[in-house]
Each structure stands twice: as structure tokens, then as C-alpha cells.
PDB file of C-alpha atoms and ligand atoms in Angstrom:
ATOM      1  CA  UNK H 126       0.094  -0.249  -0.189  1.00  0.00           C
ATOM      2  CA  UNK H 127       1.108   3.374  -0.964  1.00  0.00           C
ATOM      3  CA  UNK H 128      -0.343   6.130   1.481  1.00  0.00           C
ATOM      4  CA  UNK H 129       0.062   9.393   0.943  1.00  0.00           C
ATOM      5  CA  UNK H 130      -0.383  12.628   2.853  1.00  0.00           C
ATOM      6  CA  UNK H 131      -1.021  16.125   3.712  1.00  0.00           C
ATOM      7  CA  UNK H 132       1.398  18.743   5.270  1.00  0.00           C
ATOM      8  CA  UNK H 133      -0.351  21.706   6.830  1.00  0.00           C
ATOM      9  CA  UNK H 134      -2.893  20.891   9.142  1.00  0.00           C
ATOM     10  CA  UNK H 135      -3.067  17.319   8.106  1.00  0.00           C
ATOM     11  CA  UNK H 136       0.387  16.530  10.140  1.00  0.00           C
ATOM     12  CA  UNK H 137       1.716  19.863  10.968  1.00  0.00           C
ATOM     13  CA  UNK H 138      -0.700  21.728  13.619  1.00  0.00           C
ATOM     14  CA  UNK H 139      -0.361  25.376  13.838  1.00  0.00           C
ATOM     15  CA  UNK H 140      -4.114  26.229  16.159  1.00  0.00           C
ATOM     16  CA  UNK H 141      -2.530  27.726  18.899  1.00  0.00           C
ATOM     17  CA  UNK H 142       0.458  29.266  16.932  1.00  0.00           C
ATOM     18  CA  UNK H 143      -2.463  31.000  15.231  1.00  0.00           C
ATOM     19  CA  UNK H 144      -4.306  31.598  18.316  1.00  0.00           C
ATOM     20  CA  UNK H 145      -1.223  32.729  19.997  1.00  0.00           C
ATOM     21  CA  UNK H 146       0.315  35.091  17.234  1.00  0.00           C
ATOM     22  CA  UNK H 147      -3.266  36.829  17.006  1.00  0.00           C
ATOM     23  CA  UNK H 148      -3.153  37.466  20.753  1.00  0.00           C
ATOM     24  CA  UNK H 149       0.740  38.624  20.857  1.00  0.00           C
ATOM     25  CA  UNK H 150      -1.074  41.236  17.852  1.00  0.00           C
ATOM     26  CA  UNK H 151      -3.686  42.106  20.242  1.00  0.00           C
ATOM     27  CA  UNK H 152      -6.074  40.906  17.242  1.00  0.00           C
ATOM     28  CA  UNK H 153      -8.244  38.508  19.266  1.00  0.00           C
ATOM     29  CA  UNK H 154      -8.649  38.233  23.455  1.00  0.00           C
ATOM     30  CA  UNK H 155      -7.082  34.843  24.237  1.00  0.00           C
ATOM     31  CA  UNK H 156     -10.319  33.595  25.640  1.00  0.00           C
ATOM     32  CA  UNK H 157     -12.708  33.651  21.957  1.00  0.00           C
ATOM     33  CA  UNK H 158     -13.945  30.413  21.922  1.00  0.00           C
ATOM     34  CA  UNK H 159     -14.060  28.619  18.849  1.00  0.00           C
ATOM     35  CA  UNK H 160     -12.683  26.042  17.342  1.00  0.00           C
ATOM     36  CA  UNK H 161      -9.826  27.358  13.901  1.00  0.00           C
ATOM     37  CA  UNK H 162     -13.291  28.199  11.740  1.00  0.00           C
ATOM     38  CA  UNK H 163     -13.867  30.794  14.386  1.00  0.00           C
ATOM     39  CA  UNK H 164     -10.487  31.675  14.873  1.00  0.00           C
ATOM     40  CA  UNK H 165      -9.570  32.411  11.075  1.00  0.00           C
ATOM     41  CA  UNK H 166     -13.158  34.702  10.446  1.00  0.00           C
ATOM     42  CA  UNK H 167     -12.650  36.329  13.368  1.00  0.00           C
ATOM     43  CA  UNK H 168      -9.681  37.260  12.137  1.00  0.00           C
ATOM     44  CA  UNK H 169     -10.099  38.197   7.860  1.00  0.00           C
ATOM     45  CA  UNK H 170     -13.016  40.051   9.165  1.00  0.00           C
ATOM     46  CA  UNK H 171     -11.029  42.696  11.380  1.00  0.00           C
ATOM     47  CA  UNK H 172      -9.708  45.825   9.844  1.00  0.00           C
ATOM     48  CA  UNK H 173      -7.554  44.863   7.198  1.00  0.00           C
ATOM     49  CA  UNK H 174      -8.409  40.845   8.123  1.00  0.00           C
ATOM     50  CA  UNK H 175      -7.093  39.230   4.351  1.00  0.00           C
ATOM     51  CA  UNK H 176      -3.052  41.674   5.634  1.00  0.00           C
ATOM     52  CA  UNK H 177      -3.228  40.233   8.603  1.00  0.00           C
ATOM     53  CA  UNK H 178      -4.335  36.670   7.943  1.00  0.00           C
ATOM     54  CA  UNK H 179      -1.717  36.228   4.945  1.00  0.00           C
ATOM     55  CA  UNK H 180       1.148  38.189   7.517  1.00  0.00           C
ATOM     56  CA  UNK H 181      -0.018  35.088   9.467  1.00  0.00           C
ATOM     57  CA  UNK H 182       0.481  32.385   7.460  1.00  0.00           C
ATOM     58  CA  UNK H 183       3.709  34.126   6.688  1.00  0.00           C
ATOM     59  CA  UNK H 184       4.533  33.909   9.794  1.00  0.00           C
ATOM     60  CA  UNK H 185       3.636  29.970  11.090  1.00  0.00           C
ATOM     61  CA  UNK H 186       4.646  28.957   7.859  1.00  0.00           C
ATOM     62  CA  UNK H 187       8.090  30.170   7.966  1.00  0.00           C
ATOM     63  CA  UNK H 188       9.908  32.074  10.973  1.00  0.00           C
ATOM     64  CA  UNK H 189       7.574  30.302  13.821  1.00  0.00           C
ATOM     65  CA  UNK H 190       7.260  26.723  11.762  1.00  0.00           C
ATOM     66  CA  UNK H 191       8.975  25.490  14.566  1.00  0.00           C
ATOM     67  CA  UNK H 192       5.923  25.968  16.878  1.00  0.00           C
ATOM     68  CA  UNK H 193       3.464  23.841  15.095  1.00  0.00           C
ATOM     69  CA  UNK H 194       2.904  20.799  16.508  1.00  0.00           C
ATOM     70  CA  UNK H 195       2.846  16.969  15.592  1.00  0.00           C
ATOM     71  CA  UNK H 196      -0.940  16.611  15.569  1.00  0.00           C
ATOM     72  CA  UNK H 197      -2.201  13.665  18.069  1.00  0.00           C
ATOM     73  CA  UNK H 198      -1.854  10.210  16.662  1.00  0.00           C
ATOM     74  CA  UNK H 199       0.155  10.585  13.672  1.00  0.00           C
ATOM     75  CA  UNK H 200       3.282   9.878  15.340  1.00  0.00           C
ATOM     76  CA  UNK H 201       1.890   6.038  15.758  1.00  0.00           C
ATOM     77  CA  UNK H 202       0.421   6.370  12.438  1.00  0.00           C
ATOM     78  CA  UNK H 203       3.917   6.652  11.160  1.00  0.00           C
ATOM     79  CA  UNK H 204       5.470   4.533  13.570  1.00  0.00           C
ATOM     80  CA  UNK H 205       2.675   1.788  12.536  1.00  0.00           C
ATOM     81  CA  UNK H 206       3.139   2.204   8.524  1.00  0.00           C
ATOM     82  CA  UNK H 207       7.388   1.835   9.633  1.00  0.00           C
ATOM     83  CA  UNK H 208       6.602  -1.377  10.966  1.00  0.00           C
ATOM     84  CA  UNK H 209       4.627  -2.330   8.512  1.00  0.00           C
ATOM     85  CA  UNK H 210       6.872  -1.464   5.572  1.00  0.00           C
ATOM     86  CA  UNK H 211       3.965   1.061   3.818  1.00  0.00           C
ATOM     87  CA  UNK H 212       5.562   3.568   1.652  1.00  0.00           C
ATOM     88  CA  UNK H 213       4.754   6.732   3.060  1.00  0.00           C
ATOM     89  CA  UNK H 214       4.522   9.892   0.844  1.00  0.00           C
ATOM     90  CA  UNK H 215       4.173  13.479   2.037  1.00  0.00           C
ATOM     91  CA  UNK H 216       2.853  15.161  -0.540  1.00  0.00           C
ATOM     92  CA  UNK H 217       2.432  18.951   0.259  1.00  0.00           C
ATOM     93  CA  UNK H 218       0.836  21.776  -1.482  1.00  0.00           C
ATOM     94  CA  UNK H 219       3.665  24.364  -0.347  1.00  0.00           C
ATOM     95  CA  UNK H 220       5.152  27.623  -2.017  1.00  0.00           C
ATOM     96  CA  UNK H 221       8.505  28.470  -1.806  1.00  0.00           C
ATOM     97  CA  UNK H 222       8.018  31.420  -0.728  1.00  0.00           C
ATOM     98  CA  UNK H 223       5.256  33.273   1.591  1.00  0.00           C
ATOM     99  CA  UNK H 224       3.030  35.675  -0.761  1.00  0.00           C
ATOM    100  CA  UNK H 225       3.504  37.597   2.413  1.00  0.00           C
ATOM    101  CA  UNK H 226       7.143  37.895   2.263  1.00  0.00           C
ATOM    102  CA  UNK H 227       8.924  36.544  -1.190  1.00  0.00           C
ATOM    103  CA  UNK H 228      11.814  37.734   0.591  1.00  0.00           C
ATOM    104  CA  UNK H 229      11.775  35.924   3.340  1.00  0.00           C
ATOM    105  CA  UNK H 230      12.141  32.683   4.940  1.00  0.00           C
ATOM    106  CA  UNK H 231      11.706  29.517   2.738  1.00  0.00           C
ATOM    107  CA  UNK H 232       8.943  28.034   3.656  1.00  0.00           C
ATOM    108  CA  UNK H 233       9.868  23.878   2.027  1.00  0.00           C
ATOM    109  CA  UNK H 234      13.099  24.098   3.773  1.00  0.00           C
ATOM    110  CA  UNK H 235      11.302  25.401   7.277  1.00  0.00           C
ATOM    111  CA  UNK H 236       8.564  22.348   6.443  1.00  0.00           C
ATOM    112  CA  UNK H 237      11.506  19.516   5.824  1.00  0.00           C
ATOM    113  CA  UNK H 238      13.656  21.479   9.204  1.00  0.00           C
ATOM    114  CA  UNK H 239      10.604  21.239  11.653  1.00  0.00           C
ATOM    115  CA  UNK H 240       9.696  16.782  10.327  1.00  0.00           C
ATOM    116  CA  UNK H 241      14.349  16.348  10.970  1.00  0.00           C
ATOM    117  CA  UNK H 242      12.995  17.905  14.332  1.00  0.00           C
ATOM    118  CA  UNK H 243      10.402  15.650  15.194  1.00  0.00           C
ATOM    119  CA  UNK H 244      12.530  12.209  13.570  1.00  0.00           C
ATOM    120  CA  UNK H 245      10.542  11.776  10.215  1.00  0.00           C
ATOM    121  CA  UNK H 246      13.816  10.526   8.828  1.00  0.00           C
ATOM    122  CA  UNK H 247      16.089   8.046  10.844  1.00  0.00           C
ATOM    123  CA  UNK H 248      15.223   4.519  11.038  1.00  0.00           C
ATOM    124  CA  UNK H 249      14.772   5.265  14.677  1.00  0.00           C
ATOM    125  CA  UNK H 250      12.135   7.777  14.459  1.00  0.00           C
ATOM    126  CA  UNK H 251       9.328   7.323  11.159  1.00  0.00           C
ATOM    127  CA  UNK H 252      12.078   6.017   8.795  1.00  0.00           C
ATOM    128  CA  UNK H 253      10.210   8.389   6.111  1.00  0.00           C
ATOM    129  CA  UNK H 254      12.575   8.500   3.098  1.00  0.00           C
ATOM    130  CA  UNK H 255      13.397  12.393   2.799  1.00  0.00           C
ATOM    131  CA  UNK H 256      12.707  11.763  -1.113  1.00  0.00           C
ATOM    132  CA  UNK H 257       9.221  11.193  -0.720  1.00  0.00           C
ATOM    133  CA  UNK H 258       8.483  14.026   0.578  1.00  0.00           C
ATOM    134  CA  UNK H 259       7.217  16.714  -2.469  1.00  0.00           C
ATOM    135  CA  UNK H 260       5.882  19.822  -2.824  1.00  0.00           C
ATOM    136  CA  UNK H 261       3.928  21.545  -5.715  1.00  0.00           C
ATOM    137  CA  UNK H 262       3.713  24.684  -6.297  1.00  0.00           C
ATOM    138  CA  UNK H 263      -0.515  24.688  -6.830  1.00  0.00           C
ATOM    139  CA  UNK H 264      -3.427  22.324  -6.190  1.00  0.00           C
ATOM    140  CA  UNK H 265      -3.784  21.303  -9.246  1.00  0.00           C
ATOM    141  CA  UNK H 266      -0.247  19.876  -9.469  1.00  0.00           C
ATOM    142  CA  UNK H 267      -0.051  18.509  -5.899  1.00  0.00           C
ATOM    143  CA  UNK H 268      -3.404  15.901  -7.216  1.00  0.00           C
ATOM    144  CA  UNK H 269      -1.161  15.336 -10.807  1.00  0.00           C
ATOM    145  CA  UNK H 270       1.463  14.476  -8.419  1.00  0.00           C
ATOM    146  CA  UNK H 271      -0.654  11.889  -6.467  1.00  0.00           C
ATOM    147  CA  UNK H 272      -1.413  10.318  -9.393  1.00  0.00           C
ATOM    148  CA  UNK H 273       1.694  10.001 -10.913  1.00  0.00           C
ATOM    149  CA  UNK H 274       3.221   8.401  -7.317  1.00  0.00           C
ATOM    150  CA  UNK H 275       0.734   6.084  -7.408  1.00  0.00           C
ATOM    151  CA  UNK H 276      -0.687   6.300  -4.202  1.00  0.00           C
ATOM    152  CA  UNK H 277      -3.869   3.907  -3.233  1.00  0.00           C
ATOM    153  CA  UNK H 278      -5.274   6.508  -0.170  1.00  0.00           C
ATOM    154  CA  UNK H 279      -4.647  10.600   0.284  1.00  0.00           C
ATOM    155  CA  UNK H 280      -4.994  11.677   3.217  1.00  0.00           C
ATOM    156  CA  UNK H 281      -5.681  15.518   3.489  1.00  0.00           C
ATOM    157  CA  UNK H 282      -7.594  18.124   5.846  1.00  0.00           C
ATOM    158  CA  UNK H 283      -8.837  20.225   2.468  1.00  0.00           C
ATOM    159  CA  UNK H 284     -12.096  18.382   0.416  1.00  0.00           C
ATOM    160  CA  UNK H 285     -11.294  20.803  -2.222  1.00  0.00           C
ATOM    161  CA  UNK H 286      -8.333  18.688  -2.847  1.00  0.00           C
ATOM    162  CA  UNK H 287     -10.368  15.586  -3.572  1.00  0.00           C
ATOM    163  CA  UNK H 288     -12.608  17.672  -5.457  1.00  0.00           C
ATOM    164  CA  UNK H 289     -10.030  18.990  -7.374  1.00  0.00           C
ATOM    165  CA  UNK H 290     -10.336  17.852 -11.510  1.00  0.00           C
ATOM    166  CA  UNK H 291      -6.637  16.520 -10.682  1.00  0.00           C
ATOM    167  CA  UNK H 292      -6.984  14.350  -8.639  1.00  0.00           C
ATOM    168  CA  UNK H 293      -7.126  11.213  -9.805  1.00  0.00           C
ATOM    169  CA  UNK H 294     -10.483   9.387  -8.782  1.00  0.00           C
ATOM    170  CA  UNK H 295      -8.899   5.705  -8.355  1.00  0.00           C
ATOM    171  CA  UNK H 296      -7.354   7.014  -5.094  1.00  0.00           C
ATOM    172  CA  UNK H 297      -9.051   6.495  -2.103  1.00  0.00           C
ATOM    173  CA  UNK H 298      -9.738   9.628  -0.179  1.00  0.00           C
ATOM    174  CA  UNK H 299      -9.917  10.194   4.185  1.00  0.00           C
ATOM    175  CA  UNK H 300     -10.772  13.332   4.722  1.00  0.00           C
ATOM    176  CA  UNK H 301      -9.213  14.759   8.289  1.00  0.00           C
ATOM    177  CA  UNK H 302     -11.812  16.912   9.671  1.00  0.00           C
ATOM    178  CA  UNK H 303     -11.426  17.550  13.067  1.00  0.00           C
ATOM    179  CA  UNK H 304     -15.006  19.716  13.192  1.00  0.00           C
ATOM    180  CA  UNK H 305     -18.432  18.434  12.478  1.00  0.00           C
ATOM    181  CA  UNK H 306     -20.634  19.585  10.092  1.00  0.00           C
ATOM    182  CA  UNK H 307     -18.796  19.081   6.814  1.00  0.00           C
ATOM    183  CA  UNK H 308     -20.698  18.114   4.082  1.00  0.00           C
ATOM    184  CA  UNK H 309     -18.764  16.074   1.479  1.00  0.00           C
ATOM    185  CA  UNK H 310     -19.611  13.447  -1.462  1.00  0.00           C
ATOM    186  CA  UNK H 311     -19.888   9.721  -0.242  1.00  0.00           C
ATOM    187  CA  UNK H 312     -16.974   8.824  -1.951  1.00  0.00           C
ATOM    188  CA  UNK H 313     -14.371  10.754   1.197  1.00  0.00           C
ATOM    189  CA  UNK H 314     -14.220   9.099   4.078  1.00  0.00           C
ATOM    190  CA  UNK H 315     -14.356  11.713   7.128  1.00  0.00           C
ATOM    191  CA  UNK H 316     -11.914  11.097   9.899  1.00  0.00           C
ATOM    192  CA  UNK H 317     -12.324  13.248  13.190  1.00  0.00           C
ATOM    193  CA  UNK H 318      -8.680  11.973  14.291  1.00  0.00           C
ATOM    194  CA  UNK H 319      -6.119  10.023  13.975  1.00  0.00           C
ATOM    195  CA  UNK H 320      -6.908   7.206  15.226  1.00  0.00           C
ATOM    196  CA  UNK H 321      -9.751   6.972  13.581  1.00  0.00           C
ATOM    197  CA  UNK H 322      -7.611   6.695  10.650  1.00  0.00           C
ATOM    198  CA  UNK H 323      -5.658   4.766  11.850  1.00  0.00           C
ATOM    199  CA  UNK H 324      -8.552   1.913  12.686  1.00  0.00           C
ATOM    200  CA  UNK H 325     -10.252   3.031   8.801  1.00  0.00           C
ATOM    201  CA  UNK H 326      -6.470   2.381   6.988  1.00  0.00           C
ATOM    202  CA  UNK H 327      -5.070  -0.998   9.192  1.00  0.00           C
ATOM    203  CA  UNK H 328      -8.247  -2.296  10.158  1.00  0.00           C
ATOM    204  CA  UNK H 329      -9.222  -5.763  10.331  1.00  0.00           C
ATOM    205  CA  UNK H 330     -11.434  -5.420   7.128  1.00  0.00           C
ATOM    206  CA  UNK H 331      -8.509  -4.300   5.095  1.00  0.00           C
ATOM    207  CA  UNK H 332      -5.802  -6.631   6.043  1.00  0.00           C
ATOM    208  CA  UNK H 333      -2.066  -5.539   6.124  1.00  0.00           C
ATOM    209  CA  UNK H 334      -2.159  -4.693   1.802  1.00  0.00           C
TER     210      UNK H 334
HETATM  211 MG1   MG O 373      -3.631  21.121   4.625  1.00  0.00          MG
END
């Protein structure tokens, strides 16, 4: 089995970091309730909200990438893939530089350094081959890469990826969606946690592939 996984907000989590930066800038009170969608919408509705949101993106994926967290359950999933010798590719739609900081930090290098820091590459860690990490400039290119690499299934937090015209039809789609209420087509399996993804992928019903 060849398992493809998205990176931002699927493997690396930014929710608390976004909240922290928004509070540091005095954009929100730390007591603002709700999940990531509410937080994002609140920031975007501020004066120059789009500008603030873009600046924040440049921060979290660039200089402050180190503060992103490994999402709960990802580690256990990747260890199981390693133990079962399932091939894993990480395929991320990530530009080299943030739109709001064109001369700034190389976002792809920042992501790779973060993976290194979280033991993605050594055999004693998740044993992922570095050449199995792919970055695409556009969503279409990402989908074409998923097809070209021959992934059997793909895990992503954005249903728009699965809806893309270039997303390969034969690839199984798992949407990692922690907030309830997302309406998607029957061809997409929604999982609200990585333990649920693990059960779905390695459950009794599908054997070891
Ligand atoms: Mg994502």
C-alpha cells in the first residue's frame, strides 16, 4: 500500500500557534471561543483582515514553523506504517516563499527542518525517505503528483483537494476533519482523529495490504 499524506494541518498543527500570534498582536482576546474556523473567520473580518491573515500565514509556515505541533496520533500512524513497511509519501501544496514575505524564509526548508526535528527521517524515528517528501506549487500540480506517484489512498484536511479536477479518481480519499458539520460526497471518508484514520487504514477488514 502506498499512503499519501498532506502536510499542513494534517501532519503539522497550527491552531494554538495561530491563536498565540493573534493574541500577541492584540487582534483577539485569548478567551475567544471556537475552533480554527471561528478563529480564522474572526481574524479575516478585522480591519485589513486579509492582510493580517496573510501576514500570519507567512509567520506560521516560515519563521515560526518550529512552534507548530505534530498532530495527535500522527506519530503512532507513521510508526505503524514503518513497522508494516507501508510506503508513505508526503505531498504538500506549498510555495517556496510566502506571498506576504517574498524575500523571507524558504517555507519548504522550514517544513523539512520541522520534520527533521520531529524524527521523520531516521530509522529510529519514522524512517521516512526524504525523497518521499514532495512540494507542489499549485493544488493541481499536487493532485498530478499524487497520481504520478501511484498513491492508493490520500489523507488531507481540505476537501477541495479531493474535489480538484486533477485528483485521481481511483485513489481512496480520507478527509481529516476535526470540526463537525462538514458535508461531503459519499466517495470521501471523514475521520475526526488520527486514531480513526489508523483504524480505517489498518483495520481488520483490509489486512496488511
Ligand atoms: Mg492541509
